[in-house]
Amino acid sequence: MTAAKTRARSGGRGRPSKATGLDLKETILDSAEGLFARHGFHGVTTRQVASEAGVDTALIHYYFGAKRELFDAVFLRRADILNQARSVSMNAYVETFGPRMTVEGVITAFIDPLLRISQEGGGGWKSYFALVAQVNNTPAWGGETMARFFDPVVHQLVDTLKIVRPDAEYRDLYWCYQFLTGSMMLALSETGRIDSLSEGLCHSSDLEAVRARLFAYCAAGFEAVVARSGKA
Amino acid sequence: MTAAKTRARSGGRGRPSKATGLDLKETILDSAEGLFARHGFHGVTTRQVASEAGVDTALIHYYFGAKRELFDAVFLRRADILNQARSVSMNAYVETFGPRMTVEGVITAFIDPLLRISQEGGGGWKSYFALVAQVNNTPAWGGETMARFFDPVVHQLVDTLKIVRPDAEYRDLYWCYQFLTGSMMLALSETGRIDSLSEGLCHSSDLEAVRARLFAYCAAGFEAVVARSGKA
DNA sequence: GCCTTTTTTCACCAGGTGGTGAAAAGCGTA
DNA sequence: TACGCTTTTCACCACCTGGTGAAAAAAGGC
């Protein structure tokens, strides 16, 4: 705990490039990220993380404290980048299209940053998305964790959708988001199930195929729910 | 807790009718199911299962062997019932409506049995669905497990949809199923996230609200994907 | 009653768990 | 060089893990 507090050390100095200090911290986070994504929080031991990072077990506690704090550090590292990318994307869409916004446009602005990052951001991001998908489906502490990190940008999505369809009820918007996030996270986590299910016809790593379908799918579903609610 | 209470009732001081043999086996499965659903495979110890079932640890190994075999037994117990219910539902729909089938009708026949079972089938089913949702999002061995237990009925869905929309490409059908199952499992697992996200406006336990929206949502999404593919 | 089989308990193991404290190794600065 | 600070290693702990073998208790057939 005292060790964890020292993480806010003077970080401005220019250092020679050796695998030490902050570099090692990132290495630990990378290993933890991959392992947590594959096996879940309880399926990974600090010793496994240390071993894969090429580091002593005690060093993990020195940098991060308890195991759960390490997990949170993994989760937090990319959450900010993610939230900012989505927020920027949605704001840009709103400013560019103004009154000509569409439901599919808003949803695209919300989802596409994640697809782009997963495709271009390096291998760590794929692990990260698999991790988030798992947390998203964990009843015990998943909901709370997701809320803590991702609620604001979701509210931004819902509010923007409300602008596009002012007659839509918030209840419907929230349920549609629930459906959307289930599809989106499963697609991003690339579990490989669609590969065997489709007998090689589809590949879960083919995010271009996801892009070509998911936006239209969610948008049409959203419109249908709103229309049905307005009619009933 | 519940299990221990039941056992105390049937095994009271003077009563010869005690929960034994197969009853006890079911009790263990119930406890394991709830715990696995909440904390995942690695988040549960055999001792926790034994404790909640009011049973000695060794008895679990006596009945089920290794921990993983216990998990598979939990998974298998309800899978058959589930698959049969869905298969019957879809066959009935096909026979009743014949050429007048709709996409929304097929999807309803596929999903609604799960909603009904979750609503009417007792508390164990909710745990079970949470468990399946978690496995569905587990990269390491989730895809394989899901395929082993649930692939046939999914192929039945896809084939039936192909009858309704003969021009649809299988690629699209499989991707739409992927989206559908992500939404469906998240809704069925009742993580409670929508409750806090919507600030009390929605409740994840409100499966009637899911029923009123999910079928239309998925059907419209499906139609949009098929239409777009046919146009391009 | 007795004897056999199944079910349940108990004691226990070998190895692994998260975590700690102190010593050691770097390393910039004087 | 020596000093002070951070980073890394090492030995270690108390407890828990999945799992086992044998004894004890029921259950059942005769």
mmCIF file of N, CA and C in Angstrom, chain A residues 121-195:
data_model
loop_
_atom_site.group_PDB
_atom_site.id
_atom_site.type_symbol
_atom_site.label_atom_id
_atom_site.label_comp_id
_atom_site.label_asym_id
_atom_site.label_seq_id
_atom_site.Cartn_x
_atom_site.Cartn_y
_atom_site.Cartn_z
ATOM 1 N N GLY A 121 -4.568 -0.351 -33.262
ATOM 2 C CA GLY A 121 -3.892 0.042 -32.029
ATOM 3 C C GLY A 121 -2.912 -0.970 -31.467
ATOM 4 N N GLY A 122 -2.667 -2.059 -32.172
ATOM 5 C CA GLY A 122 -1.734 -3.051 -31.634
ATOM 6 C C GLY A 122 -2.448 -4.153 -30.883
ATOM 7 N N GLY A 123 -1.703 -5.227 -30.623
ATOM 8 C CA GLY A 123 -2.310 -6.433 -30.081
ATOM 9 C C GLY A 123 -2.896 -6.261 -28.697
ATOM 10 N N GLY A 124 -2.354 -5.380 -27.905
ATOM 11 C CA GLY A 124 -2.848 -5.217 -26.553
ATOM 12 C C GLY A 124 -4.319 -4.863 -26.496
ATOM 13 N N TRP A 125 -4.772 -4.129 -27.477
ATOM 14 C CA TRP A 125 -6.159 -3.698 -27.459
ATOM 15 C C TRP A 125 -7.128 -4.853 -27.607
ATOM 16 N N LYS A 126 -6.758 -5.834 -28.387
ATOM 17 C CA LYS A 126 -7.655 -6.991 -28.536
ATOM 18 C C LYS A 126 -7.826 -7.705 -27.197
ATOM 19 N N SER A 127 -6.717 -7.860 -26.486
ATOM 20 C CA SER A 127 -6.824 -8.446 -25.146
ATOM 21 C C SER A 127 -7.709 -7.589 -24.269
ATOM 22 N N TYR A 128 -7.520 -6.291 -24.362
ATOM 23 C CA TYR A 128 -8.281 -5.396 -23.502
ATOM 24 C C TYR A 128 -9.779 -5.521 -23.745
ATOM 25 N N PHE A 129 -10.167 -5.599 -25.002
ATOM 26 C CA PHE A 129 -11.589 -5.717 -25.304
ATOM 27 C C PHE A 129 -12.146 -7.056 -24.800
ATOM 28 N N ALA A 130 -11.361 -8.095 -24.956
ATOM 29 C CA ALA A 130 -11.805 -9.387 -24.411
ATOM 30 C C ALA A 130 -11.995 -9.283 -22.902
ATOM 31 N N LEU A 131 -11.118 -8.542 -22.268
ATOM 32 C CA LEU A 131 -11.219 -8.341 -20.827
ATOM 33 C C LEU A 131 -12.489 -7.594 -20.457
ATOM 34 N N VAL A 132 -12.766 -6.520 -21.184
ATOM 35 C CA VAL A 132 -13.958 -5.730 -20.892
ATOM 36 C C VAL A 132 -15.217 -6.568 -21.123
ATOM 37 N N ALA A 133 -15.214 -7.357 -22.193
ATOM 38 C CA ALA A 133 -16.376 -8.200 -22.459
ATOM 39 C C ALA A 133 -16.627 -9.155 -21.301
ATOM 40 N N GLN A 134 -15.569 -9.681 -20.760
ATOM 41 C CA GLN A 134 -15.721 -10.614 -19.649
ATOM 42 C C GLN A 134 -16.256 -9.902 -18.408
ATOM 43 N N VAL A 135 -15.702 -8.754 -18.122
ATOM 44 C CA VAL A 135 -16.173 -7.990 -16.965
ATOM 45 C C VAL A 135 -17.638 -7.608 -17.158
ATOM 46 N N ASN A 136 -17.982 -7.253 -18.376
ATOM 47 C CA ASN A 136 -19.344 -6.833 -18.686
ATOM 48 C C ASN A 136 -20.349 -7.940 -18.380
ATOM 49 N N ASN A 137 -19.911 -9.182 -18.452
ATOM 50 C CA ASN A 137 -20.805 -10.307 -18.205
ATOM 51 C C ASN A 137 -20.572 -10.944 -16.843
ATOM 52 N N THR A 138 -19.862 -10.271 -15.968
ATOM 53 C CA THR A 138 -19.624 -10.781 -14.623
ATOM 54 C C THR A 138 -20.599 -10.124 -13.655
ATOM 55 N N PRO A 139 -21.535 -10.896 -13.101
ATOM 56 C CA PRO A 139 -22.545 -10.281 -12.237
ATOM 57 C C PRO A 139 -21.969 -9.731 -10.938
ATOM 58 N N ALA A 140 -21.036 -10.452 -10.340
ATOM 59 C CA ALA A 140 -20.595 -10.126 -8.990
ATOM 60 C C ALA A 140 -20.089 -8.679 -8.881
ATOM 61 N N TRP A 141 -19.109 -8.308 -9.674
ATOM 62 C CA TRP A 141 -18.561 -6.952 -9.575
ATOM 63 C C TRP A 141 -18.405 -6.311 -10.955
ATOM 64 N N GLY A 142 -18.913 -6.991 -11.996
ATOM 65 C CA GLY A 142 -18.755 -6.472 -13.346
ATOM 66 C C GLY A 142 -19.555 -5.208 -13.584
ATOM 67 N N GLY A 143 -20.826 -5.241 -13.193
ATOM 68 C CA GLY A 143 -21.670 -4.088 -13.435
ATOM 69 C C GLY A 143 -21.117 -2.831 -12.783
ATOM 70 N N GLU A 144 -20.698 -2.992 -11.564
ATOM 71 C CA GLU A 144 -20.136 -1.851 -10.844
ATOM 72 C C GLU A 144 -18.874 -1.317 -11.519
ATOM 73 N N THR A 145 -18.002 -2.231 -11.914
ATOM 74 C CA THR A 145 -16.764 -1.820 -12.572
ATOM 75 C C THR A 145 -17.051 -1.122 -13.895
ATOM 76 N N MET A 146 -17.931 -1.698 -14.689
ATOM 77 C CA MET A 146 -18.279 -1.074 -15.961
ATOM 78 C C MET A 146 -18.836 0.328 -15.740
ATOM 79 N N ALA A 147 -19.734 0.454 -14.769
ATOM 80 C CA ALA A 147 -20.342 1.752 -14.506
ATOM 81 C C ALA A 147 -19.275 2.779 -14.138
ATOM 82 N N ARG A 148 -18.358 2.355 -13.295
ATOM 83 C CA ARG A 148 -17.339 3.278 -12.805
ATOM 84 C C ARG A 148 -16.506 3.854 -13.946
ATOM 85 N N PHE A 149 -16.239 3.021 -14.952
ATOM 86 C CA PHE A 149 -15.327 3.472 -15.999
ATOM 87 C C PHE A 149 -16.028 4.008 -17.250
ATOM 88 N N PHE A 150 -17.237 3.524 -17.529
ATOM 89 C CA PHE A 150 -17.791 3.794 -18.856
ATOM 90 C C PHE A 150 -19.148 4.495 -18.864
ATOM 91 N N ASP A 151 -19.714 4.772 -17.709
ATOM 92 C CA ASP A 151 -21.049 5.367 -17.722
ATOM 93 C C ASP A 151 -21.135 6.711 -18.464
ATOM 94 N N PRO A 152 -20.206 7.634 -18.250
ATOM 95 C CA PRO A 152 -20.368 8.953 -18.860
ATOM 96 C C PRO A 152 -20.548 8.920 -20.370
ATOM 97 N N VAL A 153 -19.705 8.152 -21.061
ATOM 98 C CA VAL A 153 -19.789 8.161 -22.517
ATOM 99 C C VAL A 153 -21.073 7.489 -22.991
ATOM 100 N N VAL A 154 -21.597 6.572 -22.194
ATOM 101 C CA VAL A 154 -22.876 5.955 -22.556
ATOM 102 C C VAL A 154 -24.006 6.975 -22.440
ATOM 103 N N HIS A 155 -23.950 7.755 -21.387
ATOM 104 C CA HIS A 155 -24.963 8.806 -21.258
ATOM 105 C C HIS A 155 -24.875 9.793 -22.414
ATOM 106 N N GLN A 156 -23.659 10.047 -22.869
ATOM 107 C CA GLN A 156 -23.517 10.936 -24.022
ATOM 108 C C GLN A 156 -24.203 10.329 -25.253
ATOM 109 N N LEU A 157 -24.022 9.023 -25.433
ATOM 110 C CA LEU A 157 -24.692 8.346 -26.558
ATOM 111 C C LEU A 157 -26.205 8.472 -26.444
ATOM 112 N N VAL A 158 -26.718 8.149 -25.271
ATOM 113 C CA VAL A 158 -28.176 8.170 -25.087
ATOM 114 C C VAL A 158 -28.726 9.578 -25.307
ATOM 115 N N ASP A 159 -28.042 10.557 -24.774
ATOM 116 C CA ASP A 159 -28.528 11.924 -24.932
ATOM 117 C C ASP A 159 -28.516 12.359 -26.394
ATOM 118 N N THR A 160 -27.471 11.951 -27.117
ATOM 119 C CA THR A 160 -27.412 12.304 -28.529
ATOM 120 C C THR A 160 -28.520 11.617 -29.317
ATOM 121 N N LEU A 161 -28.766 10.360 -28.991
ATOM 122 C CA LEU A 161 -29.859 9.656 -29.664
ATOM 123 C C LEU A 161 -31.197 10.333 -29.373
ATOM 124 N N LYS A 162 -31.320 10.832 -28.172
ATOM 125 C CA LYS A 162 -32.563 11.523 -27.793
ATOM 126 C C LYS A 162 -32.751 12.794 -28.643
ATOM 127 N N ILE A 163 -31.654 13.412 -29.020
ATOM 128 C CA ILE A 163 -31.762 14.588 -29.895
ATOM 129 C C ILE A 163 -32.253 14.184 -31.280
ATOM 130 N N VAL A 164 -31.727 13.066 -31.766
ATOM 131 C CA VAL A 164 -32.102 12.625 -33.112
ATOM 132 C C VAL A 164 -33.553 12.162 -33.154
ATOM 133 N N ARG A 165 -33.975 11.478 -32.096
ATOM 134 C CA ARG A 165 -35.368 11.008 -32.030
ATOM 135 C C ARG A 165 -35.991 11.550 -30.748
ATOM 136 N N PRO A 166 -36.452 12.784 -30.784
ATOM 137 C CA PRO A 166 -36.949 13.406 -29.536
ATOM 138 C C PRO A 166 -38.154 12.683 -28.944
ATOM 139 N N ASP A 167 -38.885 11.976 -29.781
ATOM 140 C CA ASP A 167 -40.066 11.295 -29.257
ATOM 141 C C ASP A 167 -39.742 9.974 -28.569
ATOM 142 N N ALA A 168 -38.531 9.492 -28.730
ATOM 143 C CA ALA A 168 -38.167 8.205 -28.136
ATOM 144 C C ALA A 168 -38.170 8.301 -26.612
ATOM 145 N N GLU A 169 -38.588 7.213 -25.989
ATOM 146 C CA GLU A 169 -38.577 7.192 -24.531
ATOM 147 C C GLU A 169 -37.217 6.720 -24.031
ATOM 148 N N TYR A 170 -36.813 7.269 -22.905
ATOM 149 C CA TYR A 170 -35.505 6.907 -22.355
ATOM 150 C C TYR A 170 -35.426 5.412 -22.042
ATOM 151 N N ARG A 171 -36.525 4.879 -21.593
ATOM 152 C CA ARG A 171 -36.531 3.435 -21.316
ATOM 153 C C ARG A 171 -36.077 2.647 -22.537
ATOM 154 N N ASP A 172 -36.639 3.018 -23.689
ATOM 155 C CA ASP A 172 -36.263 2.307 -24.912
ATOM 156 C C ASP A 172 -34.796 2.542 -25.254
ATOM 157 N N LEU A 173 -34.343 3.746 -25.046
ATOM 158 C CA LEU A 173 -32.945 4.046 -25.383
ATOM 159 C C LEU A 173 -31.995 3.204 -24.545
ATOM 160 N N TYR A 174 -32.297 3.087 -23.269
ATOM 161 C CA TYR A 174 -31.408 2.311 -22.408
ATOM 162 C C TYR A 174 -31.436 0.828 -22.766
ATOM 163 N N TRP A 175 -32.604 0.312 -23.041
ATOM 164 C CA TRP A 175 -32.660 -1.094 -23.425
ATOM 165 C C TRP A 175 -31.916 -1.337 -24.738
ATOM 166 N N CYS A 176 -32.091 -0.423 -25.676
ATOM 167 C CA CYS A 176 -31.379 -0.596 -26.944
ATOM 168 C C CYS A 176 -29.870 -0.529 -26.726
ATOM 169 N N TYR A 177 -29.451 0.329 -25.842
ATOM 170 C CA TYR A 177 -28.021 0.347 -25.550
ATOM 171 C C TYR A 177 -27.563 -0.989 -24.973
ATOM 172 N N GLN A 178 -28.368 -1.554 -24.097
ATOM 173 C CA GLN A 178 -28.035 -2.857 -23.517
ATOM 174 C C GLN A 178 -27.853 -3.893 -24.630
ATOM 175 N N PHE A 179 -28.772 -3.923 -25.567
ATOM 176 C CA PHE A 179 -28.661 -4.877 -26.675
ATOM 177 C C PHE A 179 -27.401 -4.579 -27.493
ATOM 178 N N LEU A 180 -27.207 -3.301 -27.757
ATOM 179 C CA LEU A 180 -26.057 -2.900 -28.578
ATOM 180 C C LEU A 180 -24.742 -3.297 -27.931
ATOM 181 N N THR A 181 -24.613 -3.049 -26.657
ATOM 182 C CA THR A 181 -23.327 -3.313 -26.010
ATOM 183 C C THR A 181 -23.066 -4.817 -25.918
ATOM 184 N N GLY A 182 -24.126 -5.612 -25.792
ATOM 185 C CA GLY A 182 -23.934 -7.052 -25.804
ATOM 186 C C GLY A 182 -23.360 -7.525 -27.128
ATOM 187 N N SER A 183 -23.941 -7.056 -28.216
ATOM 188 C CA SER A 183 -23.433 -7.431 -29.532
ATOM 189 C C SER A 183 -22.020 -6.916 -29.749
ATOM 190 N N MET A 184 -21.821 -5.676 -29.417
ATOM 191 C CA MET A 184 -20.544 -5.024 -29.692
ATOM 192 C C MET A 184 -19.399 -5.692 -28.932
ATOM 193 N N MET A 185 -19.618 -5.940 -27.641
ATOM 194 C CA MET A 185 -18.526 -6.511 -26.845
ATOM 195 C C MET A 185 -18.210 -7.935 -27.288
ATOM 196 N N LEU A 186 -19.251 -8.687 -27.622
ATOM 197 C CA LEU A 186 -18.988 -10.051 -28.083
ATOM 198 C C LEU A 186 -18.205 -10.043 -29.393
ATOM 199 N N ALA A 187 -18.551 -9.093 -30.268
ATOM 200 C CA ALA A 187 -17.826 -9.001 -31.534
ATOM 201 C C ALA A 187 -16.374 -8.578 -31.299
ATOM 202 N N LEU A 188 -16.179 -7.639 -30.401
ATOM 203 C CA LEU A 188 -14.826 -7.139 -30.164
ATOM 204 C C LEU A 188 -13.954 -8.155 -29.430
ATOM 205 N N SER A 189 -14.570 -9.039 -28.683
ATOM 206 C CA SER A 189 -13.743 -9.940 -27.876
ATOM 207 C C SER A 189 -13.198 -11.101 -28.712
ATOM 208 N N GLU A 190 -13.715 -11.275 -29.914
ATOM 209 C CA GLU A 190 -13.144 -12.246 -30.860
ATOM 210 C C GLU A 190 -12.919 -13.607 -30.209
ATOM 211 N N THR A 191 -14.015 -14.197 -29.749
ATOM 212 C CA THR A 191 -13.895 -15.466 -29.039
ATOM 213 C C THR A 191 -13.587 -16.637 -29.966
ATOM 214 N N GLY A 192 -13.760 -16.443 -31.274
ATOM 215 C CA GLY A 192 -13.487 -17.537 -32.202
ATOM 216 C C GLY A 192 -14.660 -18.480 -32.394
ATOM 217 N N ARG A 193 -15.769 -18.186 -31.726
ATOM 218 C CA ARG A 193 -16.869 -19.131 -31.832
ATOM 219 C C ARG A 193 -17.512 -19.088 -33.203
ATOM 220 N N ILE A 194 -17.628 -17.898 -33.793
ATOM 221 C CA ILE A 194 -18.273 -17.806 -35.099
ATOM 222 C C ILE A 194 -17.467 -18.540 -36.158
ATOM 223 N N ASP A 195 -16.185 -18.685 -35.934
ATOM 224 C CA ASP A 195 -15.337 -19.402 -36.887
ATOM 225 C C ASP A 195 -15.761 -20.854 -36.998
#
